[in-house]
Tab-separated table of C-alpha atoms in Angstrom:
chain	number	residue	atom	x	y	z
A	1	MET	CA	-10.981	-39.607	-3.186
A	2	LYS	CA	-13.192	-37.891	-5.804
A	3	LYS	CA	-16.219	-38.403	-3.569
A	4	LYS	CA	-14.393	-36.781	-0.627
A	5	VAL	CA	-13.440	-33.758	-2.705
A	6	LEU	CA	-17.025	-33.414	-3.960
A	7	LEU	CA	-18.432	-33.645	-0.429
A	8	GLY	CA	-15.889	-31.059	0.758
A	9	PHE	CA	-16.836	-28.769	-2.092
A	10	LEU	CA	-20.565	-29.103	-1.371
A	11	ALA	CA	-19.931	-28.470	2.322
A	12	GLY	CA	-18.003	-25.349	1.345
A	13	ILE	CA	-20.906	-24.128	-0.774
A	14	CYS	CA	-23.215	-24.625	2.215
A	15	MET	CA	-20.792	-22.622	4.369
A	16	LEU	CA	-20.851	-19.791	1.839
A	17	GLN	CA	-24.630	-19.757	1.768
A	18	ALA	CA	-24.942	-20.016	5.552
A	19	ALA	CA	-22.555	-17.112	6.023
A	20	GLY	CA	-24.600	-15.003	3.647
A	21	GLN	CA	-21.542	-14.304	1.502
A	22	ASN	CA	-21.937	-13.486	-2.166
A	23	PHE	CA	-18.396	-12.311	-2.916
A	24	ARG	CA	-16.484	-13.379	-5.972
A	25	VAL	CA	-12.768	-12.880	-5.515
A	26	GLY	CA	-9.888	-13.079	-7.963
A	27	THR	CA	-6.185	-12.500	-7.447
A	28	ALA	CA	-2.950	-12.353	-9.398
A	29	GLN	CA	0.636	-11.265	-8.937
A	30	GLU	CA	3.369	-10.311	-11.392
A	31	THR	CA	7.042	-9.659	-10.796
A	32	ILE	CA	8.450	-6.190	-11.464
A	33	ASN	CA	12.135	-6.927	-10.931
A	34	PRO	CA	14.449	-4.370	-12.536
A	35	ASN	CA	16.531	-5.299	-15.548
A	36	ALA	CA	20.321	-5.120	-15.499
A	37	ASP	CA	20.387	-1.696	-17.173
A	38	SER	CA	17.953	-0.178	-14.698
A	39	LEU	CA	18.459	2.022	-12.286
A	40	PHE	CA	18.995	3.716	-9.004
A	41	PHE	CA	17.540	2.620	-5.710
A	42	ALA	CA	14.915	4.913	-4.199
A	43	GLY	CA	15.042	6.296	-0.665
A	44	GLY	CA	18.098	7.184	1.348
A	45	LYS	CA	21.140	8.540	-0.448
A	46	ASN	CA	21.477	9.416	-4.123
A	47	ASN	CA	23.488	7.352	-6.597
A	48	ARG	CA	22.761	3.916	-5.124
A	49	LYS	CA	23.043	1.791	-8.228
A	50	PHE	CA	21.156	-1.442	-8.750
A	51	ILE	CA	23.348	-4.558	-8.665
A	52	ASP	CA	21.033	-7.577	-8.640
A	53	VAL	CA	17.772	-8.955	-7.187
A	54	ALA	CA	17.717	-10.238	-3.600
A	55	ASP	CA	14.013	-11.152	-3.581
A	56	ASN	CA	11.184	-10.614	-6.027
A	57	LEU	CA	9.441	-7.278	-6.264
A	58	TYR	CA	5.742	-7.732	-6.991
A	59	VAL	CA	2.637	-5.992	-8.113
A	60	LYS	CA	-0.283	-7.864	-6.533
A	61	ALA	CA	-3.960	-7.500	-7.368
A	62	VAL	CA	-7.219	-8.562	-5.789
A	63	VAL	CA	-10.662	-7.987	-7.340
A	64	ILE	CA	-13.657	-8.288	-4.997
A	65	SER	CA	-17.142	-8.449	-6.505
A	66	ASN	CA	-20.719	-8.844	-5.350
A	67	ALA	CA	-23.837	-9.025	-7.532
A	68	GLN	CA	-23.831	-5.259	-8.110
A	69	THR	CA	-20.266	-3.988	-8.364
A	70	SER	CA	-16.548	-4.643	-7.921
A	71	ILE	CA	-13.568	-3.081	-6.221
A	72	ALA	CA	-9.908	-3.742	-7.035
A	73	ILE	CA	-6.856	-3.236	-4.846
A	74	LEU	CA	-3.280	-3.155	-6.121
A	75	THR	CA	-0.145	-3.150	-3.987
A	76	VAL	CA	3.242	-2.482	-5.554
A	77	ASP	CA	6.723	-3.068	-4.126
A	78	CYS	CA	8.149	0.389	-4.732
A	79	ILE	CA	8.788	3.641	-2.897
A	80	GLY	CA	5.495	5.096	-4.120
A	81	LEU	CA	3.705	5.236	-7.460
A	82	MET	CA	2.191	8.602	-8.241
A	83	TYR	CA	-1.296	9.510	-9.426
A	84	PRO	CA	-0.369	9.688	-13.148
A	85	GLN	CA	0.590	5.979	-13.019
A	86	LEU	CA	-2.821	5.130	-11.531
A	87	LEU	CA	-4.464	6.934	-14.449
A	88	GLU	CA	-2.277	4.979	-16.903
A	89	ILE	CA	-3.195	1.670	-15.279
A	90	ARG	CA	-6.899	2.530	-15.428
A	91	GLU	CA	-6.606	3.475	-19.094
A	92	ARG	CA	-4.916	0.194	-20.037
A	93	VAL	CA	-7.386	-1.946	-18.091
A	94	ALA	CA	-10.340	-0.085	-19.650
A	95	LYS	CA	-9.055	-1.014	-23.100
A	96	SER	CA	-8.509	-4.699	-22.308
A	97	ILE	CA	-11.651	-5.265	-20.188
A	98	PRO	CA	-14.449	-2.767	-20.999
A	99	ALA	CA	-16.613	-4.201	-18.173
A	100	PHE	CA	-13.956	-3.515	-15.532
A	101	PRO	CA	-14.964	-0.621	-13.186
A	102	VAL	CA	-11.593	1.083	-13.566
A	103	GLN	CA	-12.523	4.099	-11.427
A	104	GLN	CA	-12.782	1.649	-8.517
A	105	ILE	CA	-9.132	0.601	-8.614
A	106	ILE	CA	-7.202	1.469	-5.450
A	107	LEU	CA	-3.433	1.703	-5.911
A	108	SER	CA	-1.103	1.309	-2.926
A	109	SER	CA	2.690	1.124	-2.562
A	110	THR	CA	4.678	-0.742	0.097
A	111	HIS	CA	7.358	2.010	0.184
A	112	THR	CA	10.414	-0.223	0.107
A	113	HIS	CA	13.666	1.764	-0.023
A	114	SER	CA	15.355	-1.118	-1.832
A	115	GLY	CA	13.455	-0.878	-5.091
A	116	PRO	CA	14.085	1.279	-8.156
A	117	ASP	CA	13.441	5.021	-8.157
A	118	VAL	CA	9.906	5.589	-9.476
A	119	VAL	CA	9.815	9.289	-8.578
A	120	GLY	CA	13.057	10.640	-10.047
A	121	ILE	CA	14.817	12.277	-7.088
A	122	TRP	CA	17.267	9.483	-6.267
A	123	GLY	CA	19.388	9.493	-9.416
A	124	GLN	CA	23.079	10.224	-9.767
A	125	ASP	CA	22.440	13.516	-7.979
A	126	ILE	CA	19.506	15.839	-7.351
A	127	MET	CA	20.035	17.475	-10.770
A	128	HIS	CA	19.579	14.224	-12.707
A	129	SER	CA	16.490	12.032	-12.674
A	130	GLY	CA	16.784	8.458	-11.480
A	131	LEU	CA	13.608	7.506	-13.319
A	132	ASN	CA	13.883	4.736	-15.890
A	133	GLU	CA	11.015	4.920	-18.382
A	134	ALA	CA	11.315	1.267	-19.401
A	135	HIS	CA	10.935	0.177	-15.808
A	136	MET	CA	7.962	2.498	-15.276
A	137	ASN	CA	6.269	0.984	-18.328
A	138	LYS	CA	6.985	-2.469	-16.948
A	139	ILE	CA	5.258	-1.638	-13.652
A	140	VAL	CA	2.190	-0.187	-15.377
A	141	ASN	CA	1.971	-3.108	-17.820
A	142	GLN	CA	2.352	-5.722	-15.091
A	143	ALA	CA	-0.222	-3.968	-12.897
A	144	ALA	CA	-2.744	-3.943	-15.739
A	145	LEU	CA	-1.966	-7.594	-16.488
A	146	ALA	CA	-2.434	-8.590	-12.835
A	147	LEU	CA	-5.801	-6.837	-12.706
A	148	GLN	CA	-6.902	-8.530	-15.922
A	149	LYS	CA	-5.955	-11.968	-14.563
A	150	ALA	CA	-7.608	-11.270	-11.194
A	151	TRP	CA	-10.818	-10.188	-12.939
A	152	ASN	CA	-10.883	-13.345	-15.043
A	153	ASN	CA	-10.195	-15.855	-12.266
A	154	ARG	CA	-12.791	-14.717	-9.709
A	155	LYS	CA	-14.539	-17.397	-7.676
A	156	SER	CA	-16.828	-17.592	-4.650
A	157	GLY	CA	-15.227	-16.731	-1.347
A	158	ILE	CA	-15.972	-16.421	2.362
A	159	ALA	CA	-14.781	-13.121	3.854
A	160	ARG	CA	-13.427	-13.022	7.378
A	161	TYR	CA	-11.262	-10.648	9.337
A	162	ALA	CA	-9.065	-10.196	12.389
A	163	VAL	CA	-7.408	-7.234	14.084
A	164	GLY	CA	-4.493	-6.786	16.445
A	165	SER	CA	-1.361	-4.794	17.267
A	166	PHE	CA	2.237	-5.529	16.306
A	167	GLY	CA	5.790	-4.202	16.338
A	168	GLU	CA	6.006	-2.860	19.885
A	169	ASP	CA	9.657	-3.881	20.168
A	170	TRP	CA	10.972	-2.479	16.867
A	171	VAL	CA	8.612	0.071	15.254
A	172	LYS	CA	9.356	3.610	16.470
A	173	ASN	CA	8.318	7.154	15.578
A	174	ILE	CA	11.632	8.999	15.704
A	175	SER	CA	9.994	12.431	15.455
A	176	GLU	CA	7.158	11.969	17.949
A	177	PRO	CA	7.917	8.839	20.003
A	178	GLY	CA	4.486	8.729	21.645
A	179	LEU	CA	2.540	8.869	18.373
A	180	LEU	CA	2.150	5.470	16.706
A	181	ASP	CA	-0.636	3.438	15.164
A	182	ARG	CA	0.458	-0.179	15.536
A	183	SER	CA	-2.825	-1.610	14.241
A	184	VAL	CA	-2.801	-4.778	12.176
A	185	THR	CA	-6.013	-5.215	10.168
A	186	ILE	CA	-6.503	-8.464	8.252
A	187	LEU	CA	-9.097	-9.300	5.603
A	188	GLN	CA	-9.071	-12.845	4.258
A	189	PHE	CA	-11.078	-14.621	1.581
A	190	LYS	CA	-11.225	-18.439	1.562
A	191	ASP	CA	-12.735	-20.696	-1.060
A	192	ALA	CA	-15.252	-23.529	-0.724
A	193	LEU	CA	-12.453	-25.933	0.217
A	194	ASN	CA	-11.263	-23.585	2.995
A	195	LYS	CA	-8.145	-22.579	1.050
A	196	ASN	CA	-6.760	-19.063	1.089
A	197	ILE	CA	-7.711	-17.014	-1.956
A	198	ALA	CA	-6.380	-13.709	-0.683
A	199	THR	CA	-5.145	-12.265	2.599
A	200	LEU	CA	-4.841	-8.485	2.837
A	201	VAL	CA	-2.816	-7.103	5.749
A	202	ASN	CA	-2.699	-3.403	6.666
A	203	PHE	CA	0.231	-2.392	8.922
A	204	ALA	CA	2.351	0.746	9.245
A	205	CYS	CA	6.145	0.789	9.206
A	206	HIS	CA	8.784	1.935	6.716
A	207	PRO	CA	10.386	-1.072	4.964
A	208	THR	CA	13.852	0.371	5.635
A	209	ILE	CA	15.793	-2.281	7.509
A	210	LEU	CA	17.994	-2.411	4.397
A	211	ASP	CA	18.040	1.362	3.885
A	212	ASP	CA	21.371	2.437	2.329
A	213	VAL	CA	22.920	-1.024	2.752
A	214	ALA	CA	21.012	-2.993	0.092
A	215	ARG	CA	22.875	-3.933	-3.058
A	216	GLY	CA	20.084	-6.071	-4.479
A	217	ALA	CA	16.472	-5.124	-5.098
A	218	SER	CA	14.258	-6.216	-2.211
A	219	SER	CA	10.881	-5.477	-0.687
A	220	ASP	CA	12.661	-5.499	2.707
A	221	TYR	CA	10.680	-7.081	5.568
A	222	VAL	CA	7.649	-7.258	3.250
A	223	GLY	CA	9.594	-9.893	1.307
A	224	GLY	CA	9.977	-12.008	4.438
A	225	PHE	CA	6.280	-11.548	5.152
A	226	TYR	CA	5.364	-12.768	1.665
A	227	ARG	CA	7.800	-15.674	1.771
A	228	PHE	CA	6.353	-16.949	5.046
A	229	LEU	CA	2.643	-16.582	4.211
A	230	ASP	CA	3.051	-17.935	0.670
A	231	SER	CA	4.589	-21.074	2.135
A	232	ALA	CA	2.271	-21.345	5.159
A	233	GLN	CA	-1.100	-20.870	3.466
A	234	GLY	CA	-0.691	-20.337	-0.269
A	235	GLY	CA	-3.015	-18.071	-2.194
A	236	THR	CA	-2.147	-14.416	-2.791
A	237	ASN	CA	-0.973	-12.393	0.190
A	238	LEU	CA	-0.978	-8.603	0.005
A	239	PHE	CA	0.780	-6.094	2.270
A	240	LEU	CA	-0.960	-2.704	2.468
A	241	GLN	CA	1.155	0.060	3.975
A	242	GLY	CA	-0.307	2.288	6.697
A	243	ALA	CA	0.444	5.786	8.047
A	244	ILE	CA	4.240	6.019	8.275
A	245	GLY	CA	4.802	9.789	8.143
A	246	GLY	CA	6.330	11.720	10.998
A	247	TRP	CA	8.921	9.030	10.560
A	248	VAL	CA	7.671	5.624	11.610
A	249	GLN	CA	10.437	3.125	10.950
A	250	PRO	CA	12.366	0.089	12.271
A	251	GLU	CA	14.755	0.998	15.070
A	252	ASP	CA	17.255	-0.935	17.174
A	253	VAL	CA	17.421	-3.856	14.743
A	254	PRO	CA	20.439	-5.107	12.765
A	255	LYS	CA	20.544	-3.719	9.233
A	256	THR	CA	20.891	-7.086	7.521
A	257	TYR	CA	18.948	-9.000	4.919
A	258	GLU	CA	18.490	-11.900	7.338
A	259	GLN	CA	16.937	-9.556	9.901
A	260	ALA	CA	14.544	-8.106	7.335
A	261	MET	CA	13.360	-11.597	6.400
A	262	ARG	CA	13.086	-12.577	10.075
A	263	ILE	CA	10.893	-9.592	10.972
A	264	GLY	CA	8.676	-10.200	7.945
A	265	GLU	CA	8.247	-13.801	9.074
A	266	LYS	CA	7.287	-12.579	12.567
A	267	LEU	CA	4.575	-10.388	11.072
A	268	GLY	CA	3.332	-13.311	8.983
A	269	THR	CA	3.304	-15.568	12.043
A	270	TYR	CA	1.294	-12.964	13.946
A	271	VAL	CA	-1.243	-12.742	11.113
A	272	MET	CA	-1.693	-16.539	11.088
A	273	LYS	CA	-2.194	-16.490	14.855
A	274	ARG	CA	-4.874	-13.798	14.644
A	275	LEU	CA	-6.667	-15.726	11.904
A	276	GLN	CA	-7.077	-18.705	14.224
A	277	GLN	CA	-10.026	-16.824	15.741
A	278	PRO	CA	-11.476	-14.812	12.847
A	279	GLN	CA	-14.761	-12.959	12.605
A	280	THR	CA	-17.044	-13.020	9.566
A	281	LEU	CA	-18.085	-9.903	7.669
A	282	ASN	CA	-21.748	-9.242	8.382
A	283	ASN	CA	-22.832	-8.559	4.788
A	284	SER	CA	-21.566	-8.531	1.213
A	285	GLN	CA	-22.310	-4.922	0.342
A	286	ILE	CA	-19.590	-2.966	-1.484
A	287	VAL	CA	-19.514	0.834	-1.376
A	288	TYR	CA	-16.911	2.920	-3.208
A	289	ARG	CA	-16.519	6.684	-3.312
A	290	ARG	CA	-13.675	8.812	-4.602
A	291	GLN	CA	-12.928	12.469	-4.977
A	292	LYS	CA	-10.395	14.273	-7.114
A	293	VAL	CA	-8.458	16.861	-5.108
A	294	LYS	CA	-6.262	19.842	-5.921
A	295	PHE	CA	-3.635	20.227	-3.214
A	296	PRO	CA	-1.980	23.649	-2.935
A	297	LEU	CA	1.782	23.504	-3.530
A	298	GLN	CA	3.813	25.559	-1.086
A	299	ASN	CA	7.119	23.735	-1.486
A	300	GLN	CA	8.598	25.210	-4.662
A	301	GLY	CA	11.272	22.532	-4.779
A	302	PHE	CA	8.713	20.163	-6.312
A	303	ARG	CA	7.937	22.673	-9.081
A	304	GLN	CA	11.622	23.217	-9.820
A	305	LEU	CA	12.318	19.478	-10.011
A	306	SER	CA	9.310	19.117	-12.328
A	307	GLN	CA	10.535	21.916	-14.593
A	308	MET	CA	14.012	20.347	-14.710
A	309	GLY	CA	12.529	16.996	-15.707
A	310	VAL	CA	13.815	15.240	-12.593
A	311	ILE	CA	10.230	14.447	-11.558
A	312	LYS	CA	8.104	13.524	-14.592
A	313	ARG	CA	4.935	15.175	-13.301
A	314	VAL	CA	3.370	18.601	-13.550
A	315	PHE	CA	3.574	20.677	-10.361
A	316	SER	CA	2.234	24.239	-10.542
A	317	ASP	CA	0.453	26.253	-7.861
A	318	SER	CA	-1.362	23.032	-7.073
A	319	VAL	CA	-1.156	19.328	-7.827
A	320	ASP	CA	-3.983	16.996	-8.856
A	321	SER	CA	-4.601	13.868	-6.821
A	322	GLU	CA	-7.383	11.593	-5.598
A	323	ILE	CA	-8.733	10.183	-2.326
A	324	ALA	CA	-10.972	7.136	-1.944
A	325	TYR	CA	-13.197	5.594	0.683
A	326	ALA	CA	-14.642	2.099	0.440
A	327	SER	CA	-16.499	-0.435	2.506
A	328	ILE	CA	-16.642	-4.189	2.006
A	329	GLY	CA	-19.299	-5.646	4.257
A	330	ASN	CA	-18.671	-4.021	7.624
A	331	LEU	CA	-15.003	-3.307	6.828
A	332	SER	CA	-14.096	0.298	6.003
A	333	LEU	CA	-11.057	1.452	4.044
A	334	ALA	CA	-9.677	4.947	3.425
A	335	THR	CA	-6.695	6.104	1.367
A	336	HIS	CA	-4.026	8.692	2.160
A	337	PRO	CA	-1.997	9.994	-0.829
A	338	GLY	CA	1.416	9.949	0.827
A	339	GLU	CA	3.328	9.249	4.019
A	340	THR	CA	0.823	10.509	6.548
A	341	SER	CA	1.247	11.136	10.243
A	342	PRO	CA	-0.195	8.505	12.594
A	343	ALA	CA	-2.316	11.397	13.893
A	344	LEU	CA	-4.208	11.376	10.585
A	345	SER	CA	-4.594	7.605	10.845
A	346	TYR	CA	-6.332	8.008	14.206
A	347	THR	CA	-8.494	10.828	12.858
A	348	THR	CA	-9.487	8.726	9.852
A	349	ARG	CA	-10.403	5.767	12.042
A	350	SER	CA	-12.572	8.043	14.193
A	351	LEU	CA	-14.449	9.211	11.079
A	352	MET	CA	-15.286	5.634	10.044
A	353	LYS	CA	-18.393	4.656	12.044
A	354	ASN	CA	-18.569	1.018	10.930
A	355	ASN	CA	-18.808	-1.725	13.541
A	356	GLY	CA	-16.069	-3.806	11.940
A	357	PRO	CA	-12.403	-3.534	10.963
A	358	LYS	CA	-10.837	-0.349	9.619
A	359	MET	CA	-7.996	-0.049	7.137
A	360	VAL	CA	-5.983	3.138	6.582
A	361	LEU	CA	-3.876	2.846	3.432
A	362	GLY	CA	-0.942	5.217	3.225
A	363	LEU	CA	0.851	5.916	-0.060
A	364	SER	CA	-2.364	5.094	-1.862
A	365	MET	CA	-3.685	6.613	-5.096
A	366	ASP	CA	-0.595	8.870	-4.976
A	367	ALA	CA	2.780	9.438	-3.295
A	368	LEU	CA	3.021	13.105	-2.355
A	369	GLY	CA	5.846	12.798	0.153
A	370	TYR	CA	5.375	13.465	3.838
A	371	ILE	CA	1.965	14.672	4.963
A	372	LEU	CA	2.523	16.246	8.352
A	373	LYS	CA	0.782	18.034	11.176
A	374	PRO	CA	0.889	21.841	10.727
A	375	GLY	CA	3.165	22.165	13.766
A	376	TYR	CA	6.048	20.665	11.772
A	377	PHE	CA	6.072	23.803	9.605
A	378	GLU	CA	6.188	26.301	12.470
A	379	GLU	CA	9.458	28.153	12.773
A	380	GLY	CA	11.492	27.194	15.814
A	381	ASN	CA	9.575	23.967	16.500
A	382	LYS	CA	11.444	21.359	18.524
A	383	ILE	CA	10.295	18.313	16.529
A	384	PRO	CA	13.283	16.128	15.568
A	385	HIS	CA	13.944	15.887	11.805
A	386	SER	CA	11.189	18.408	10.981
A	387	ASN	CA	13.461	20.331	8.574
A	388	TYR	CA	14.016	17.249	6.440
A	389	LEU	CA	10.419	16.065	6.653
A	390	THR	CA	8.957	19.434	5.606
A	391	SER	CA	11.446	19.634	2.719
A	392	MET	CA	9.813	16.443	1.401
A	393	SER	CA	6.264	17.750	1.877
A	394	ILE	CA	4.142	19.764	-0.555
A	395	GLY	CA	2.830	22.019	2.214
A	396	PRO	CA	1.127	22.428	5.602
A	397	GLN	CA	-2.474	22.397	4.353
A	398	THR	CA	-2.422	18.867	2.948
A	399	MET	CA	-3.409	17.006	6.105
A	400	ASP	CA	-6.454	19.190	6.768
A	401	ILE	CA	-7.626	18.851	3.155
A	402	ILE	CA	-7.413	15.047	3.389
A	403	THR	CA	-9.411	15.105	6.626
A	404	GLU	CA	-12.172	17.274	5.155
A	405	THR	CA	-12.307	15.200	1.977
A	406	LEU	CA	-12.636	11.961	3.925
A	407	LYS	CA	-15.352	13.515	6.100
A	408	SER	CA	-17.302	14.237	2.943
A	409	LEU	CA	-16.711	10.809	1.392
A	410	ILE	CA	-17.555	8.870	4.529
A	411	LYS	CA	-20.636	10.963	5.318
């Protein structure tokens, strides 16, 4: 038996060398379930009080290194962590691991509506914050811990990818029915024994099957996705949300916990099917660029909520944020700091000139509400739900600023 394992390991090393891969990959995950005294659910109606935990909420981390540099990706089961939390996470990791390239941490949120309020606007009412400081500290601490563990447990890995399309029967854009990006982009790292180290899946749809009906904390269909892949292939499996603005959500499906788990399992099954015929990344180069951005604030509601202490973040005439672009081999990845229109997803993909897979991460580095096409803000427009969507947006210039910033970063 020992001889077989050794031969398998040596064969795996040969595979790594033959594929030209020099990645070292580490992963970790930590639970961020709310405590009994915590909180209000985020998304949907106000005053939805936490009762119990239906399935684990996670913060998951992957660190990908080559001989020159590293990149880290975090995904968090919450409605959307804001930029100040990213800065806190970077600060804590810098103290615990001085060698960690903390500026190259990408933070993403799954956007479940069945997790605690991490913004503040879903408390008892709009005048009272739903933010629980103890829970926020827990998320930041667990994120920093996951990154530290992922950094320390890195090992050699083969990178491969697959792409596809999913959700035709249940993912709808209820504002602009013809505008959807159904792309599924998969990046997987396997070890020398052909075991899954990490599988990253980028797909766009609100996790809101349980919206307004959940009594227990849940990552919604993402929980079913994790449950299936964790059982089917082990390793660490990460869901990376896509462009869900303009209101991309589940439609015509029963609003039950069983249905959420079933749809998550379907997505996991689809991912496994696509990985039966994977392609290999063509090199092990890692490129990372970021740019700090000041977005103009037109929606004064954000400033008022900040001044009242409902949102624990400074909003003035503008708001500070950050946008990142990265490539791993011939895979490209770009971040959007909120719930962006699928139109911006298509624009971003057109800017990325790589000959491999493309990931567009919504609600990443920040969570600045809906980021919409300028037409949503025009008086008298006929776009369904535009009044609500623009009330949750910082302003009409945001989408164009993201586009120009990404042009600069990718160029």
